[in-house]
Coordinates of C-alpha atoms and ligand atoms in Angstrom, one line a residue:
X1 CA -31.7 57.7 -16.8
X2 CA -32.7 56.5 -20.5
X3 CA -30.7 53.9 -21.9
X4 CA -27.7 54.9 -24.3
X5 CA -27.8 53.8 -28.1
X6 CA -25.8 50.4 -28.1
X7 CA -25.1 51.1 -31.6
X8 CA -21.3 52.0 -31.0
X9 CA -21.1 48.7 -29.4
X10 CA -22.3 46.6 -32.2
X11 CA -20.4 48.7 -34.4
X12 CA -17.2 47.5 -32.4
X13 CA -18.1 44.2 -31.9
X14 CA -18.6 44.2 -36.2
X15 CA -15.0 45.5 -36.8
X16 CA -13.7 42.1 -34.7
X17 CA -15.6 40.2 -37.7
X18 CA -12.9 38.4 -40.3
X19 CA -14.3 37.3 -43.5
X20 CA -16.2 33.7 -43.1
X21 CA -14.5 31.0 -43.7
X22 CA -16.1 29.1 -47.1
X23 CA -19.2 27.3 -46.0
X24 CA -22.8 27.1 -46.0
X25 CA -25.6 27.1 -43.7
X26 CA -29.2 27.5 -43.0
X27 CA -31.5 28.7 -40.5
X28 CA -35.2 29.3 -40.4
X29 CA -37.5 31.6 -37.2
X30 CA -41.2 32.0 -37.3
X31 CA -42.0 35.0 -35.5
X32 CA -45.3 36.7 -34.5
X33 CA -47.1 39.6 -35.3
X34 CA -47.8 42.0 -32.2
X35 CA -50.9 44.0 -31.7
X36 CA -49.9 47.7 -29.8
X37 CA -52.5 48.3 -26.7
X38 CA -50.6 51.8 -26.4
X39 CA -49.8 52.9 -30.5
X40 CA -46.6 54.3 -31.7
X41 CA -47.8 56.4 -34.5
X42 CA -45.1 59.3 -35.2
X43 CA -41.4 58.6 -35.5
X44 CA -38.0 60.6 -35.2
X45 CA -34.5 60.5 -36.0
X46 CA -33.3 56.8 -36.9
X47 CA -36.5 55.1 -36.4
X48 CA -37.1 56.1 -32.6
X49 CA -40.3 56.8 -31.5
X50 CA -41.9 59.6 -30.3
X51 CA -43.9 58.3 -27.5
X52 CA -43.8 54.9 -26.1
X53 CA -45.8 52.2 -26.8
X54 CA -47.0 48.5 -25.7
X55 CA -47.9 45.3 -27.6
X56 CA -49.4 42.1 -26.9
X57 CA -47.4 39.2 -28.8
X58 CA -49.6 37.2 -31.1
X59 CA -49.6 33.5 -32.0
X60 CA -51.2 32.5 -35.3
X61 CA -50.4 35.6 -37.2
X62 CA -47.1 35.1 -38.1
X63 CA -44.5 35.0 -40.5
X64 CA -41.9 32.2 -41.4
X65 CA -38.8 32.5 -42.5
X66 CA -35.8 30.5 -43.9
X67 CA -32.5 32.1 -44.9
X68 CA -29.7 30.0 -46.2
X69 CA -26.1 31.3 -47.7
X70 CA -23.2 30.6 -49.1
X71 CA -19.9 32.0 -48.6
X72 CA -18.4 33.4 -52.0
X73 CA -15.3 34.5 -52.8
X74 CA -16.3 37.8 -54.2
X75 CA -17.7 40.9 -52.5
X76 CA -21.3 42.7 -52.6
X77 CA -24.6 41.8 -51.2
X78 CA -26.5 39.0 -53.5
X79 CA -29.8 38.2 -52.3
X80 CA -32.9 36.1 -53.7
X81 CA -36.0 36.8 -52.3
X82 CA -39.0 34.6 -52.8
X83 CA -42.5 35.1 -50.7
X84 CA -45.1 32.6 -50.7
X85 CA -42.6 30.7 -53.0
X86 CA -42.4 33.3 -55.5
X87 CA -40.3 36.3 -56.5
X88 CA -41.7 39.8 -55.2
X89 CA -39.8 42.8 -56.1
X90 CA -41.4 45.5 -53.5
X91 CA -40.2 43.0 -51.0
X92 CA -37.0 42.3 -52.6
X93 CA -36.2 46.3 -52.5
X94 CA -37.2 46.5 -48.7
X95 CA -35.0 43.8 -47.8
X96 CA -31.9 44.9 -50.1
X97 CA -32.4 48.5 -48.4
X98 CA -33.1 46.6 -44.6
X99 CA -29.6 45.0 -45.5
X100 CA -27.5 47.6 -47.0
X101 CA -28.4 49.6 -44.3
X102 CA -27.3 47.3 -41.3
X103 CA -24.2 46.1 -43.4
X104 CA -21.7 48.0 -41.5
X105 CA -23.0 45.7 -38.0
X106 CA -23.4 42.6 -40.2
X107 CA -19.9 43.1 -42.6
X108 CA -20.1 39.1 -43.5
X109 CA -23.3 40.1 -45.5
X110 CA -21.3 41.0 -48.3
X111 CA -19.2 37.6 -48.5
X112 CA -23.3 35.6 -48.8
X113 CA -24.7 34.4 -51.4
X114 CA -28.2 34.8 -49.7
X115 CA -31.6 32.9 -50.1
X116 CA -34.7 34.6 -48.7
X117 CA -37.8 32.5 -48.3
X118 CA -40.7 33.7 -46.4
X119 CA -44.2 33.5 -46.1
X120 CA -46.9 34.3 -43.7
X121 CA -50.3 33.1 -42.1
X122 CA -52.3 36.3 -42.9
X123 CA -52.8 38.5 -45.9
X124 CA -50.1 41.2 -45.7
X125 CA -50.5 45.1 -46.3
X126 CA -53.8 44.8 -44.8
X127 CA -53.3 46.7 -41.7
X128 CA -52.5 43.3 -39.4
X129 CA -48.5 44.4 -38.3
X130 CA -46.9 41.8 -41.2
X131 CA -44.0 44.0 -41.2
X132 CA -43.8 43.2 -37.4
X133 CA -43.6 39.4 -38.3
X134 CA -41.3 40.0 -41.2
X135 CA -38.8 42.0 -39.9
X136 CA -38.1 40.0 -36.8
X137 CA -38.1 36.6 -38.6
X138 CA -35.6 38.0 -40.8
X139 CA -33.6 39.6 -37.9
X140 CA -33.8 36.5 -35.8
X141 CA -32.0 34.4 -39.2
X142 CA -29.8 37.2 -39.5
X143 CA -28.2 36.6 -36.0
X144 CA -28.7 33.1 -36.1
X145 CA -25.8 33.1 -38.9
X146 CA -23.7 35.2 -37.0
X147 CA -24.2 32.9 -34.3
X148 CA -23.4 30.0 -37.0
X149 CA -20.5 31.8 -38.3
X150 CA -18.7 33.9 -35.0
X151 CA -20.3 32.0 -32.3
X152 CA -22.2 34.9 -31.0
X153 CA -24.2 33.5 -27.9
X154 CA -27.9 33.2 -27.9
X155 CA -28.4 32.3 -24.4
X156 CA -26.8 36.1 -23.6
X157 CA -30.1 38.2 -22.6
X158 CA -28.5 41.3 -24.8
X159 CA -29.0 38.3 -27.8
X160 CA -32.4 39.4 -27.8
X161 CA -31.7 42.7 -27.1
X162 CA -29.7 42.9 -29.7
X163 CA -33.1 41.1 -32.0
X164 CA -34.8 43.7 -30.9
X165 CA -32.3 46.5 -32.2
X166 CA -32.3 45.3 -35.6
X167 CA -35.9 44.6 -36.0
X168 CA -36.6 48.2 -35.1
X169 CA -34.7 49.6 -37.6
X170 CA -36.9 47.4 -40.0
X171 CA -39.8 48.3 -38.7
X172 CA -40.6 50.1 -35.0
X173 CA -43.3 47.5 -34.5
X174 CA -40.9 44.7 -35.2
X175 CA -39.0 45.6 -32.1
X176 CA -41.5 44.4 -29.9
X177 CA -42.5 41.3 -31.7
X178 CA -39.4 39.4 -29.9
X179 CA -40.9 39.0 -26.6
X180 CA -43.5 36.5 -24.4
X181 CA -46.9 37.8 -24.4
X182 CA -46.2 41.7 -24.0
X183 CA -43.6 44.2 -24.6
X184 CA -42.8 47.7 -24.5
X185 CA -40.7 49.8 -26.7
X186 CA -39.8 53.5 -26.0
X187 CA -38.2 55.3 -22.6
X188 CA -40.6 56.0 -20.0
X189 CA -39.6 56.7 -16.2
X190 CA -42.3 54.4 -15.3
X191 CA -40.2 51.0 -16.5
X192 CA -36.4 50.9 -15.6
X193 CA -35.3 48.7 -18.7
X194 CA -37.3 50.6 -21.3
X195 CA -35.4 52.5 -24.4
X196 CA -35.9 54.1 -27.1
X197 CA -33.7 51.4 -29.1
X198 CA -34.9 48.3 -28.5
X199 CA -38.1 46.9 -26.5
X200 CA -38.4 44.6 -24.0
X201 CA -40.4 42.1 -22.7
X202 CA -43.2 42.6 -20.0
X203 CA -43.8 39.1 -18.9
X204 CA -42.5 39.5 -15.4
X205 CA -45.1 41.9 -14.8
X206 CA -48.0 40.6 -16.4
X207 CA -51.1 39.5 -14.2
X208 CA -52.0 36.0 -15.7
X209 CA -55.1 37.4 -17.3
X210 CA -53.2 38.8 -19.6
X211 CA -51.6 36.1 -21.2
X212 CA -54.4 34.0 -21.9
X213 CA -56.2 36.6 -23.7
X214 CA -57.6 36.0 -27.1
X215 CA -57.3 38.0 -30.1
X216 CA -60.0 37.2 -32.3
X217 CA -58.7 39.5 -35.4
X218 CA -62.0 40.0 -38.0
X219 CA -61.3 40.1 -41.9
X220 CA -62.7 43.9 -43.1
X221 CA -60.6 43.8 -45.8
X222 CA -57.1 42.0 -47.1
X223 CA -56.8 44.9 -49.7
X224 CA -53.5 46.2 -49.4
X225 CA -53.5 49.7 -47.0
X226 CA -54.0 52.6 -49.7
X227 CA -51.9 55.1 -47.2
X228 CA -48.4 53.2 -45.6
X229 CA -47.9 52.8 -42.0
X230 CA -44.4 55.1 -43.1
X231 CA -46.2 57.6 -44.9
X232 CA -48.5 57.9 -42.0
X233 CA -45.9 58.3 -39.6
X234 CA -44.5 61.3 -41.0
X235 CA -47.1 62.6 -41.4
X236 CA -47.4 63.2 -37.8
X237 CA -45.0 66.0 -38.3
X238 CA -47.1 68.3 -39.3
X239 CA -50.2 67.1 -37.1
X240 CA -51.8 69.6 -35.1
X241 CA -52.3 67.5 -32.3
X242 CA -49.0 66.0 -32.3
X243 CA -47.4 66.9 -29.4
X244 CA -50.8 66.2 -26.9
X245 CA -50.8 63.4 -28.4
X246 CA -47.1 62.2 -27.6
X247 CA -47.8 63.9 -23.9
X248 CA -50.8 61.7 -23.8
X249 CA -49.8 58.3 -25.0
X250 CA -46.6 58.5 -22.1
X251 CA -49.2 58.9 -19.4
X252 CA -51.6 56.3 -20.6
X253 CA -48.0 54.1 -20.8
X254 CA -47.5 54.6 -16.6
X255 CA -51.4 53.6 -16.2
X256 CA -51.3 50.9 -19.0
X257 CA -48.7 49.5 -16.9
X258 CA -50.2 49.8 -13.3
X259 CA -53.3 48.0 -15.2
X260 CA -51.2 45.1 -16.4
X261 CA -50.1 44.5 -13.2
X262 CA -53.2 44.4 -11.3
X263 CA -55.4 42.6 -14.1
X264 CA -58.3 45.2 -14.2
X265 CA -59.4 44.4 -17.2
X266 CA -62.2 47.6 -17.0
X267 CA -59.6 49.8 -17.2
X268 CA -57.8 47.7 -19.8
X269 CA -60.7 48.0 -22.5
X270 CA -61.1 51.8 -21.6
X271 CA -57.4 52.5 -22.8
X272 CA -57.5 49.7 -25.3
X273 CA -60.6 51.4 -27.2
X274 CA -59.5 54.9 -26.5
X275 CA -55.9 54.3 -27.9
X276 CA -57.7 52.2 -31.0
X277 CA -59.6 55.1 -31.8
X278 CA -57.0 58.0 -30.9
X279 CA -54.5 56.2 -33.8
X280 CA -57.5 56.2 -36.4
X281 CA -58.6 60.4 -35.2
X282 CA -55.0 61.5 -35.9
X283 CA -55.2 59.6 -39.3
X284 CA -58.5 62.0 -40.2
X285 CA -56.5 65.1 -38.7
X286 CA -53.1 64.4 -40.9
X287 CA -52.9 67.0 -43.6
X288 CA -53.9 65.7 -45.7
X289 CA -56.2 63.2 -43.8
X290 CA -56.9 60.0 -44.4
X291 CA -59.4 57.1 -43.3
X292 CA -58.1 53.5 -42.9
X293 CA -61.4 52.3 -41.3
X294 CA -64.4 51.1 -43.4
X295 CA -68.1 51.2 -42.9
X296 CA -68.1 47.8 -41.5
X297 CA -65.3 49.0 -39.4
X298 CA -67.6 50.9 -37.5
X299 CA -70.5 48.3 -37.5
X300 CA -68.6 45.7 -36.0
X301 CA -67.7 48.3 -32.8
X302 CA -71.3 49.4 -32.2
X303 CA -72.0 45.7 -32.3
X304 CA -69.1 44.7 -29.8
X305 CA -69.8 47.7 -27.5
X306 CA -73.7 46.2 -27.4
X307 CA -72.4 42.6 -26.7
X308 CA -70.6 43.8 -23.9
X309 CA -73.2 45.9 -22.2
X310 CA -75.6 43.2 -22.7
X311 CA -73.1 39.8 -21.8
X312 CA -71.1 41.6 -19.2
X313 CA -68.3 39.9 -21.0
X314 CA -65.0 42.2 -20.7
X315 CA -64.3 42.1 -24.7
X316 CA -62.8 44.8 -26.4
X317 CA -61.5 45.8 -29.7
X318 CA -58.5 47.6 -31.0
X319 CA -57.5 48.7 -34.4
X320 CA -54.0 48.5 -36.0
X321 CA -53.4 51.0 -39.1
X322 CA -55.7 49.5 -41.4
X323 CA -60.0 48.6 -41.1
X324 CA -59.6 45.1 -39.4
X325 CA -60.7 44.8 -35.8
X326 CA -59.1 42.8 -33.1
X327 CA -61.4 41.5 -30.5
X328 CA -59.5 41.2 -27.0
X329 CA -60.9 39.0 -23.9
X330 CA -60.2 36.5 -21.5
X331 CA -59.8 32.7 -22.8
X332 CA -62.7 31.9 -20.3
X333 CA -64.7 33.6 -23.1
X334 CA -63.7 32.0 -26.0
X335 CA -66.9 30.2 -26.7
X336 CA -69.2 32.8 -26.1
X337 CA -67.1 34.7 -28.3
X338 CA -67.3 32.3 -31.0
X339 CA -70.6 32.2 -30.8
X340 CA -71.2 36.0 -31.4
X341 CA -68.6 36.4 -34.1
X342 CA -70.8 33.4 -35.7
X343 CA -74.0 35.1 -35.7
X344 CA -73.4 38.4 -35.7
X345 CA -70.3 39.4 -36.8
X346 CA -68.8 37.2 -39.3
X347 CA -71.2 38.6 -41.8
X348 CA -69.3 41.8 -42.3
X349 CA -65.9 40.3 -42.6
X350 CA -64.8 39.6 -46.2
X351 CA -65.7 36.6 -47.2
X352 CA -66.7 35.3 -43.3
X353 CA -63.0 35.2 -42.7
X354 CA -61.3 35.7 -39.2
X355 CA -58.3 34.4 -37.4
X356 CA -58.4 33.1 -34.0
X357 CA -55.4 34.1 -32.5
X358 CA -54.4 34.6 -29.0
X359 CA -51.2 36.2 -26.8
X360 CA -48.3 33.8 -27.2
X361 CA -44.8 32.9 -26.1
X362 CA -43.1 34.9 -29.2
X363 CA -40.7 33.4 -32.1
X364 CA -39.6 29.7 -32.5
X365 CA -36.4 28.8 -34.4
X366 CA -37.5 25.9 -36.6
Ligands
PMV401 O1 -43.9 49.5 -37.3 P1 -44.6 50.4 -38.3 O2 -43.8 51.4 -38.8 O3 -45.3 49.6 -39.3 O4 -45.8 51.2 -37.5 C1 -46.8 50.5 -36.8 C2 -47.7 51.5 -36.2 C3 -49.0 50.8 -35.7 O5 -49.1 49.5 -36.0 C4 -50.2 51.5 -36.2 C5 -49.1 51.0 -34.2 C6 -48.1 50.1 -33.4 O6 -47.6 50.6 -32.4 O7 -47.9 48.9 -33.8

């Protein structure tokens, strides 16, 4: 039976809310960026996806975030926004729409004088999930006031359901940043927790493998993405392979899955690859199409796919929406790895420049 929408819930538990009393405070999350195994890649309705999909958390690709208010004694939403220590108005916008749109579950918003300072590890825009990292941070300050101000308990497991909520109305991705080394977001009979409203977390059933992979994410380009992961999403409305495509991606969730489970990390690359390069073929099938990848793009996978017929090493890459390749393998690899990105790889990345990350434990309140 899928989940209901909790939103009526958090709607009634916002009408309890009194005005704050006249304080301040401060809080500050880093939160990761998550890298989808199984895309999500059209969207319906309130930001709910149309087929489910499954991420591995990152570690060094991350975004931090400090939020401090003031209570004031007049109404309306105030907020200053700086990112890398300055002001960014695209940014500012997003946030001032995030906020005005989740208002009515967060009323106390409009009684803050709110300071927004963020900044993150990676270049943003450039097709590594920074909205993922962004999103949740924010979220996870968000509930951290409430917390500060109503007492709202962390230690309740719907706390982080609740995270999870939130960040997906931010951004789907965001949803699934929340959790330990992998998460799913999106109903599928083949998981009894899963929804379509909020992910959750996949560590209980995780074959150790998993979470000591490495994600070795090479630098194509930090250019910012010249078509939106939103205008991509819809669209998907008018794809022609839509629908096989959402049929597909919920059977390759039940084997995705199974595969987690067991650890066999064959069948881990094939659906890895496959999904990497499904997202980028409904890209060049959207009317109108477009290409995210670049020429060195597809270098780098001949190249990978040649190391790993020739090493035996179970590496494989993925692709978010942008031309940056992720290189996925087992820690006991690392060096080996190294060594290839080194001499063979590193050349096509701009300017040499990669980041080493790996699957981590999720965000950390600072
Ligand atoms: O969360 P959004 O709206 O930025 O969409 C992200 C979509 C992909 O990153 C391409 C795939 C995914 O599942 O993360």
């Amino acid at each position: 039976m899928p989940i209901r929408n909790p939103e009526i819930r958090y709607l009634q538990q916002a009408a309890t809310y009194k005005p704050p009393n006249m304080r301040e405070g401060r809080t500050e999350w880093k939160s990761p960026s998550n890298i989808a195994i199984v895309k999500y890649w059209g969207k319906h309705g309130k930001q709910l996806p149309q087929n489910p999909s499954i991420s591995l958390t990152l570690s060094e690709a991350y975004t931090r975030t400090a939020v401090s208010y003031r209570v004031k004694k007049t109404r309306g939403l105030h907020v200053d926004f700086l990112f890398d220590d300055r002001p960014y108005p695209l940014f500012t916008e997003k946030i001032y729409s995030f906020l005005n749109q989740i208002l009515p579950f967060f009323p106390f918003l409009d009684w803050l004088d709110i300071g927004i300072s963020s900044n993150n590890s990676f270049p943003h825009s450039s097709g590594i999930a920074s909205s993922a990292s962004s999103m949740s941070a924010l979220v996870l300050c968000l509930l951290d006031i409430e917390q500060q101000l109503y007492g709202v308990s962390k230690a309740d497991p719907a706390w982080l359901q609740r995270a999870s909520f939130f960040s997906r109305l931010a951004s789907g991705s965001a949803s699934r940043s929340l959790f330990p080394y992998a998460a799913l977001w999106g109903h599928t009979p083949y998981h009894d927790s899963s929804s379509n409203y909020f992910a959750v977390g996949l560590e209980n059933r995780l074959h150790p493998v998993f979470k000591t992979l490495r994600d070795s994410i090479l630098i194509i380009s930090s250019e910012t993405k010249t078509v939106s992961s939103r205008a991509g999403h819809s669209l998907m409305e008018k794809n022609p392979y839509a629908l096989i495509r959402y049929q597909t991606a919920s059977e390759t969730i039940k084997e995705l899955l199974g595969v987690l489970h067991t650890g066999d990390i064959e069948h881990f690359i094939d659906i890895t690859e496959s999904e990497a390069l499904q997202l980028h073929a409904l890209m060049m099938s959207s009317k109108p199409s477009f290409i995210l990848m670049e020429p060195n793009t597809l270098q780098l996978i001949k190249l990978v796919r040649q190391f790993r017929a020739q090493s035996g090493i179970p590496i494989c890459f993925t692709l978010d929406a942008g031309p940056n390749l992720h290189l996925l393998y087992p820690e006991l690899y690392q060096d080996k790895v190294k060594q290839f990105i080194d001499n063979q790889l590193k050349e096509f990345c701009q300017a040499g420049a990669w980041i080493d990350d790996y699957v981590g434990e999720g965000p950390v309140k600072l």
